[in-house]
């Protein structure tokens, strides 16, 4: 039996400055709606994040609010934000994901 289809309210964000932590990214996107998840993968060799993340919103409204704003600027850097069509199903560890 197939799993029930769930709506995906996620954006894929790239060009994130290496100085930002997942907490700051989550706080920034929190202005658009309740952030359910912020997944910012880290490179095991360097210890730095990889410069991209997935942001999951609780509602379509938060997603749409984030997509309507352009540009997204953090620390003088323009982020690239696009709708994520499929839910992220990769491996996660406590270091990779911050959920609320």
mmCIF file of N, CA and C in Angstrom:
data_model
loop_
_atom_site.group_PDB
_atom_site.id
_atom_site.type_symbol
_atom_site.label_atom_id
_atom_site.label_comp_id
_atom_site.label_asym_id
_atom_site.label_seq_id
_atom_site.Cartn_x
_atom_site.Cartn_y
_atom_site.Cartn_z
ATOM 1 N N UNK A 1 0.846 -1.183 0.000
ATOM 2 C CA UNK A 1 0.000 0.000 0.000
ATOM 3 C C UNK A 1 0.887 1.240 0.000
ATOM 4 N N UNK A 2 0.605 2.167 -0.858
ATOM 5 C CA UNK A 2 1.413 3.372 -0.988
ATOM 6 C C UNK A 2 1.127 4.332 0.173
ATOM 7 N N UNK A 3 2.154 5.093 0.531
ATOM 8 C CA UNK A 3 2.003 6.087 1.591
ATOM 9 C C UNK A 3 1.121 7.220 1.084
ATOM 10 N N UNK A 4 0.352 7.851 1.973
ATOM 11 C CA UNK A 4 -0.498 8.954 1.540
ATOM 12 C C UNK A 4 0.345 10.121 1.036
ATOM 13 N N UNK A 5 -0.136 10.785 0.016
ATOM 14 C CA UNK A 5 0.574 11.922 -0.558
ATOM 15 C C UNK A 5 0.460 13.116 0.391
ATOM 16 N N UNK A 6 1.602 13.751 0.651
ATOM 17 C CA UNK A 6 1.607 14.921 1.516
ATOM 18 C C UNK A 6 2.010 16.142 0.713
ATOM 19 N N UNK A 7 1.400 17.248 1.055
ATOM 20 C CA UNK A 7 1.786 18.499 0.423
ATOM 21 C C UNK A 7 3.175 18.876 0.915
ATOM 22 N N UNK A 8 3.968 19.414 0.019
ATOM 23 C CA UNK A 8 5.324 19.820 0.353
ATOM 24 C C UNK A 8 5.377 21.341 0.373
ATOM 25 N N UNK A 9 5.740 21.886 1.508
ATOM 26 C CA UNK A 9 5.858 23.343 1.649
ATOM 27 C C UNK A 9 7.320 23.676 1.910
ATOM 28 N N UNK A 10 8.200 23.269 1.010
ATOM 29 C CA UNK A 10 9.632 23.454 1.185
ATOM 30 C C UNK A 10 10.227 24.324 0.093
ATOM 31 N N UNK A 11 11.268 25.056 0.490
ATOM 32 C CA UNK A 11 12.090 25.779 -0.471
ATOM 33 C C UNK A 11 13.510 25.243 -0.375
ATOM 34 N N UNK A 12 14.205 25.289 -1.493
ATOM 35 C CA UNK A 12 15.622 24.961 -1.548
ATOM 36 C C UNK A 12 16.364 26.275 -1.625
ATOM 37 N N UNK A 13 17.317 26.474 -0.732
ATOM 38 C CA UNK A 13 18.051 27.730 -0.653
ATOM 39 C C UNK A 13 19.527 27.445 -0.920
ATOM 40 N N UNK A 14 20.121 28.212 -1.829
ATOM 41 C CA UNK A 14 21.548 28.052 -2.101
ATOM 42 C C UNK A 14 22.257 29.391 -1.974
ATOM 43 N N UNK A 15 23.579 29.331 -2.045
ATOM 44 C CA UNK A 15 24.466 30.501 -1.892
ATOM 45 C C UNK A 15 24.408 31.071 -0.477
ATOM 46 N N UNK A 16 24.287 30.191 0.522
ATOM 47 C CA UNK A 16 24.256 30.620 1.922
ATOM 48 C C UNK A 16 25.682 30.903 2.384
ATOM 49 N N UNK A 17 25.939 32.081 2.965
ATOM 50 C CA UNK A 17 27.292 32.382 3.449
ATOM 51 C C UNK A 17 27.742 31.367 4.500
ATOM 52 N N UNK A 18 29.009 30.998 4.476
ATOM 53 C CA UNK A 18 29.526 29.983 5.396
ATOM 54 C C UNK A 18 29.481 30.439 6.851
ATOM 55 N N UNK A 19 29.320 31.748 7.075
ATOM 56 C CA UNK A 19 29.287 32.284 8.440
ATOM 57 C C UNK A 19 27.949 32.055 9.141
ATOM 58 N N UNK A 20 26.914 31.650 8.394
ATOM 59 C CA UNK A 20 25.588 31.458 8.987
ATOM 60 C C UNK A 20 25.409 30.044 9.534
ATOM 61 N N UNK A 21 24.691 29.954 10.640
ATOM 62 C CA UNK A 21 24.308 28.666 11.223
ATOM 63 C C UNK A 21 22.830 28.416 10.900
ATOM 64 N N UNK A 22 22.386 27.178 11.101
ATOM 65 C CA UNK A 22 20.998 26.838 10.791
ATOM 66 C C UNK A 22 20.022 27.690 11.604
ATOM 67 N N UNK A 23 20.396 28.048 12.822
ATOM 68 C CA UNK A 23 19.522 28.872 13.661
ATOM 69 C C UNK A 23 19.246 30.221 12.995
ATOM 70 N N UNK A 24 20.285 30.844 12.440
ATOM 71 C CA UNK A 24 20.108 32.143 11.787
ATOM 72 C C UNK A 24 19.297 32.032 10.498
ATOM 73 N N UNK A 25 19.504 30.968 9.749
ATOM 74 C CA UNK A 25 18.722 30.761 8.525
ATOM 75 C C UNK A 25 17.252 30.550 8.889
ATOM 76 N N UNK A 26 17.020 29.750 9.926
ATOM 77 C CA UNK A 26 15.648 29.484 10.375
ATOM 78 C C UNK A 26 14.980 30.773 10.865
ATOM 79 N N UNK A 27 15.713 31.588 11.606
ATOM 80 C CA UNK A 27 15.169 32.866 12.080
ATOM 81 C C UNK A 27 14.812 33.782 10.911
ATOM 82 N N UNK A 28 15.688 33.837 9.918
ATOM 83 C CA UNK A 28 15.423 34.689 8.753
ATOM 84 C C UNK A 28 14.141 34.253 8.046
ATOM 85 N N UNK A 29 14.012 32.967 7.755
ATOM 86 C CA UNK A 29 12.841 32.498 7.026
ATOM 87 C C UNK A 29 11.590 32.465 7.909
ATOM 88 N N UNK A 30 11.754 32.583 9.212
ATOM 89 C CA UNK A 30 10.621 32.655 10.127
ATOM 90 C C UNK A 30 9.759 33.888 9.921
ATOM 91 N N UNK A 31 10.306 34.911 9.284
ATOM 92 C CA UNK A 31 9.510 36.119 9.024
ATOM 93 C C UNK A 31 8.415 35.868 7.979
ATOM 94 N N UNK A 32 8.528 34.778 7.232
ATOM 95 C CA UNK A 32 7.549 34.482 6.179
ATOM 96 C C UNK A 32 6.455 33.533 6.641
ATOM 97 N N UNK A 33 6.704 32.804 7.723
ATOM 98 C CA UNK A 33 5.749 31.838 8.251
ATOM 99 C C UNK A 33 6.458 30.888 9.195
ATOM 100 N N UNK A 34 5.699 30.039 9.870
ATOM 101 C CA UNK A 34 6.291 29.106 10.829
ATOM 102 C C UNK A 34 7.192 28.102 10.104
ATOM 103 N N UNK A 35 8.461 28.066 10.513
ATOM 104 C CA UNK A 35 9.424 27.140 9.918
ATOM 105 C C UNK A 35 9.387 25.842 10.708
ATOM 106 N N UNK A 36 9.004 24.784 10.034
ATOM 107 C CA UNK A 36 8.891 23.470 10.641
ATOM 108 C C UNK A 36 10.248 22.771 10.693
ATOM 109 N N UNK A 37 11.071 23.010 9.667
ATOM 110 C CA UNK A 37 12.374 22.361 9.623
ATOM 111 C C UNK A 37 13.366 23.216 8.847
ATOM 112 N N UNK A 38 14.618 23.094 9.259
ATOM 113 C CA UNK A 38 15.725 23.736 8.556
ATOM 114 C C UNK A 38 16.835 22.701 8.467
ATOM 115 N N UNK A 39 17.087 22.217 7.273
ATOM 116 C CA UNK A 39 18.098 21.187 7.070
ATOM 117 C C UNK A 39 19.279 21.804 6.329
ATOM 118 N N UNK A 40 20.388 21.963 7.054
ATOM 119 C CA UNK A 40 21.600 22.591 6.529
ATOM 120 C C UNK A 40 22.733 21.569 6.619
ATOM 121 N N UNK A 41 22.999 20.825 5.532
ATOM 122 C CA UNK A 41 24.007 19.762 5.593
ATOM 123 C C UNK A 41 25.428 20.290 5.751
ATOM 124 N N UNK A 42 26.213 19.551 6.516
ATOM 125 C CA UNK A 42 27.607 19.905 6.754
ATOM 126 C C UNK A 42 28.541 18.946 6.047
ATOM 127 N N UNK A 43 29.708 19.457 5.679
ATOM 128 C CA UNK A 43 30.763 18.646 5.083
ATOM 129 C C UNK A 43 31.564 18.028 6.227
ATOM 130 N N UNK A 44 31.645 16.710 6.266
ATOM 131 C CA UNK A 44 32.337 16.023 7.359
ATOM 132 C C UNK A 44 33.825 16.341 7.384
ATOM 133 N N UNK A 45 34.413 16.593 6.230
ATOM 134 C CA UNK A 45 35.853 16.840 6.166
ATOM 135 C C UNK A 45 36.230 18.246 6.609
ATOM 136 N N UNK A 46 35.467 19.244 6.175
ATOM 137 C CA UNK A 46 35.824 20.627 6.491
ATOM 138 C C UNK A 46 35.165 21.140 7.767
ATOM 139 N N UNK A 47 34.011 20.568 8.133
ATOM 140 C CA UNK A 47 33.275 21.051 9.294
ATOM 141 C C UNK A 47 32.377 22.236 8.977
ATOM 142 N N UNK A 48 32.447 22.744 7.754
ATOM 143 C CA UNK A 48 31.597 23.854 7.341
ATOM 144 C C UNK A 48 30.347 23.314 6.649
ATOM 145 N N UNK A 49 29.267 24.115 6.683
ATOM 146 C CA UNK A 49 28.080 23.672 5.944
ATOM 147 C C UNK A 49 28.364 23.802 4.450
ATOM 148 N N UNK A 50 27.534 23.165 3.663
ATOM 149 C CA UNK A 50 27.796 23.040 2.234
ATOM 150 C C UNK A 50 27.235 24.183 1.390
ATOM 151 N N UNK A 51 26.621 25.183 2.023
ATOM 152 C CA UNK A 51 26.178 26.369 1.290
ATOM 153 C C UNK A 51 24.762 26.300 0.755
ATOM 154 N N UNK A 52 24.031 25.259 1.131
ATOM 155 C CA UNK A 52 22.631 25.156 0.712
ATOM 156 C C UNK A 52 21.830 24.508 1.825
ATOM 157 N N UNK A 53 20.505 24.666 1.758
ATOM 158 C CA UNK A 53 19.641 24.052 2.771
ATOM 159 C C UNK A 53 18.232 23.899 2.237
ATOM 160 N N UNK A 54 17.438 23.169 2.991
ATOM 161 C CA UNK A 54 16.008 23.032 2.734
ATOM 162 C C UNK A 54 15.285 23.647 3.918
ATOM 163 N N UNK A 55 14.279 24.462 3.622
ATOM 164 C CA UNK A 55 13.442 25.076 4.649
ATOM 165 C C UNK A 55 12.034 24.534 4.457
ATOM 166 N N UNK A 56 11.476 23.944 5.507
ATOM 167 C CA UNK A 56 10.113 23.428 5.457
ATOM 168 C C UNK A 56 9.183 24.311 6.253
ATOM 169 N N UNK A 57 8.146 24.790 5.609
ATOM 170 C CA UNK A 57 7.139 25.626 6.269
ATOM 171 C C UNK A 57 5.940 24.777 6.675
ATOM 172 N N UNK A 58 5.207 25.243 7.682
ATOM 173 C CA UNK A 58 4.012 24.548 8.152
ATOM 174 C C UNK A 58 2.845 24.704 7.197
ATOM 175 N N UNK A 59 2.880 25.779 6.392
ATOM 176 C CA UNK A 59 1.730 26.059 5.533
ATOM 177 C C UNK A 59 2.174 26.560 4.163
ATOM 178 N N UNK A 60 1.249 26.508 3.239
ATOM 179 C CA UNK A 60 1.501 27.040 1.893
ATOM 180 C C UNK A 60 1.709 28.547 1.943
ATOM 181 N N UNK A 61 1.053 29.205 2.892
ATOM 182 C CA UNK A 61 1.188 30.663 3.014
ATOM 183 C C UNK A 61 2.638 31.062 3.282
ATOM 184 N N UNK A 62 3.309 30.361 4.210
ATOM 185 C CA UNK A 62 4.711 30.654 4.489
ATOM 186 C C UNK A 62 5.582 30.438 3.270
ATOM 187 N N UNK A 63 5.320 29.352 2.565
ATOM 188 C CA UNK A 63 6.054 29.046 1.339
ATOM 189 C C UNK A 63 5.884 30.158 0.312
ATOM 190 N N UNK A 64 4.642 30.557 0.059
ATOM 191 C CA UNK A 64 4.367 31.597 -0.937
ATOM 192 C C UNK A 64 4.984 32.935 -0.540
ATOM 193 N N UNK A 65 4.907 33.269 0.754
ATOM 194 C CA UNK A 65 5.507 34.519 1.230
ATOM 195 C C UNK A 65 7.011 34.538 0.958
ATOM 196 N N UNK A 66 7.678 33.416 1.203
ATOM 197 C CA UNK A 66 9.128 33.332 0.971
ATOM 198 C C UNK A 66 9.453 33.419 -0.516
ATOM 199 N N UNK A 67 8.632 32.794 -1.352
ATOM 200 C CA UNK A 67 8.895 32.804 -2.793
ATOM 201 C C UNK A 67 8.631 34.172 -3.427
ATOM 202 N N UNK A 68 7.728 34.954 -2.820
ATOM 203 C CA UNK A 68 7.386 36.262 -3.387
ATOM 204 C C UNK A 68 8.460 37.304 -3.136
ATOM 205 N N UNK A 69 9.206 37.153 -2.050
ATOM 206 C CA UNK A 69 10.246 38.138 -1.748
ATOM 207 C C UNK A 69 11.450 37.900 -2.653
ATOM 208 N N UNK A 70 11.954 38.981 -3.213
ATOM 209 C CA UNK A 70 13.168 38.899 -4.007
ATOM 210 C C UNK A 70 13.797 40.278 -4.009
ATOM 211 N N UNK A 71 15.011 40.446 -3.679
ATOM 212 C CA UNK A 71 15.958 39.396 -3.335
ATOM 213 C C UNK A 71 15.933 39.063 -1.847
ATOM 214 N N UNK A 72 16.451 37.897 -1.519
ATOM 215 C CA UNK A 72 16.694 37.501 -0.133
ATOM 216 C C UNK A 72 18.151 37.828 0.150
ATOM 217 N N UNK A 73 18.378 38.782 1.059
ATOM 218 C CA UNK A 73 19.745 39.191 1.385
ATOM 219 C C UNK A 73 20.060 38.877 2.835
ATOM 220 N N UNK A 74 21.160 38.168 3.057
ATOM 221 C CA UNK A 74 21.660 37.911 4.405
ATOM 222 C C UNK A 74 23.150 38.205 4.387
ATOM 223 N N UNK A 75 23.579 39.045 5.321
ATOM 224 C CA UNK A 75 24.986 39.447 5.424
ATOM 225 C C UNK A 75 25.532 39.926 4.082
ATOM 226 N N UNK A 76 24.722 40.662 3.331
ATOM 227 C CA UNK A 76 25.144 41.216 2.056
ATOM 228 C C UNK A 76 25.188 40.224 0.906
ATOM 229 N N UNK A 77 24.765 38.990 1.143
ATOM 230 C CA UNK A 77 24.776 37.962 0.109
ATOM 231 C C UNK A 77 23.356 37.683 -0.357
ATOM 232 N N UNK A 78 23.172 37.605 -1.671
ATOM 233 C CA UNK A 78 21.859 37.302 -2.240
ATOM 234 C C UNK A 78 21.698 35.782 -2.295
ATOM 235 N N UNK A 79 20.698 35.292 -1.581
ATOM 236 C CA UNK A 79 20.406 33.864 -1.584
ATOM 237 C C UNK A 79 19.567 33.508 -2.800
ATOM 238 N N UNK A 80 19.731 32.303 -3.296
ATOM 239 C CA UNK A 80 18.853 31.797 -4.349
ATOM 240 C C UNK A 80 17.821 30.903 -3.678
ATOM 241 N N UNK A 81 16.546 31.239 -3.871
ATOM 242 C CA UNK A 81 15.448 30.509 -3.228
ATOM 243 C C UNK A 81 14.510 30.002 -4.308
ATOM 244 N N UNK A 82 14.229 28.699 -4.278
ATOM 245 C CA UNK A 82 13.293 28.115 -5.237
ATOM 246 C C UNK A 82 12.447 27.050 -4.558
ATOM 247 N N UNK A 83 11.294 26.835 -5.117
ATOM 248 C CA UNK A 83 10.384 25.835 -4.555
ATOM 249 C C UNK A 83 10.990 24.446 -4.687
ATOM 250 N N UNK A 84 10.884 23.656 -3.634
ATOM 251 C CA UNK A 84 11.340 22.268 -3.660
ATOM 252 C C UNK A 84 10.124 21.401 -3.943
ATOM 253 N N UNK A 85 10.140 20.679 -5.030
ATOM 254 C CA UNK A 85 8.964 19.914 -5.469
ATOM 255 C C UNK A 85 8.803 18.574 -4.754
ATOM 256 N N UNK A 86 9.904 17.973 -4.332
ATOM 257 C CA UNK A 86 9.832 16.674 -3.657
ATOM 258 C C UNK A 86 10.370 16.824 -2.250
ATOM 259 N N UNK A 87 9.768 16.145 -1.266
ATOM 260 C CA UNK A 87 10.298 16.231 0.096
ATOM 261 C C UNK A 87 11.686 15.634 0.145
ATOM 262 N N UNK A 88 12.549 16.241 0.940
ATOM 263 C CA UNK A 88 13.915 15.741 1.087
ATOM 264 C C UNK A 88 13.890 14.462 1.905
ATOM 265 N N UNK A 89 14.448 13.392 1.357
ATOM 266 C CA UNK A 89 14.412 12.094 2.013
ATOM 267 C C UNK A 89 15.810 11.562 2.326
ATOM 268 N N UNK A 90 16.806 12.432 2.320
ATOM 269 C CA UNK A 90 18.185 11.990 2.546
ATOM 270 C C UNK A 90 18.443 11.629 4.001
ATOM 271 N N UNK A 91 19.658 11.153 4.257
ATOM 272 C CA UNK A 91 20.050 10.837 5.633
ATOM 273 C C UNK A 91 20.142 12.116 6.439
ATOM 274 N N UNK A 92 19.705 12.022 7.690
ATOM 275 C CA UNK A 92 19.788 13.183 8.574
ATOM 276 C C UNK A 92 20.397 12.749 9.894
ATOM 277 N N UNK A 93 21.165 13.639 10.457
ATOM 278 C CA UNK A 93 21.656 13.447 11.811
ATOM 279 C C UNK A 93 21.282 14.693 12.595
ATOM 280 N N UNK A 94 21.477 14.658 13.894
ATOM 281 C CA UNK A 94 21.157 15.820 14.715
ATOM 282 C C UNK A 94 21.974 17.033 14.298
ATOM 283 N N UNK A 95 23.163 16.798 13.773
ATOM 284 C CA UNK A 95 23.999 17.916 13.331
ATOM 285 C C UNK A 95 23.460 18.537 12.059
ATOM 286 N N UNK A 96 22.759 17.753 11.230
ATOM 287 C CA UNK A 96 22.278 18.237 9.948
ATOM 288 C C UNK A 96 20.959 18.974 10.045
ATOM 289 N N UNK A 97 20.088 18.564 10.943
ATOM 290 C CA UNK A 97 18.724 19.100 10.953
ATOM 291 C C UNK A 97 18.397 19.755 12.282
ATOM 292 N N UNK A 98 17.642 20.829 12.170
ATOM 293 C CA UNK A 98 17.109 21.476 13.366
ATOM 294 C C UNK A 98 15.606 21.529 13.165
ATOM 295 N N UNK A 99 14.889 20.762 13.943
ATOM 296 C CA UNK A 99 13.441 20.688 13.790
ATOM 297 C C UNK A 99 12.764 21.345 14.974
ATOM 298 N N UNK A 100 11.549 21.809 14.756
ATOM 299 C CA UNK A 100 10.775 22.363 15.885
ATOM 300 C C UNK A 100 9.400 21.781 15.891
#
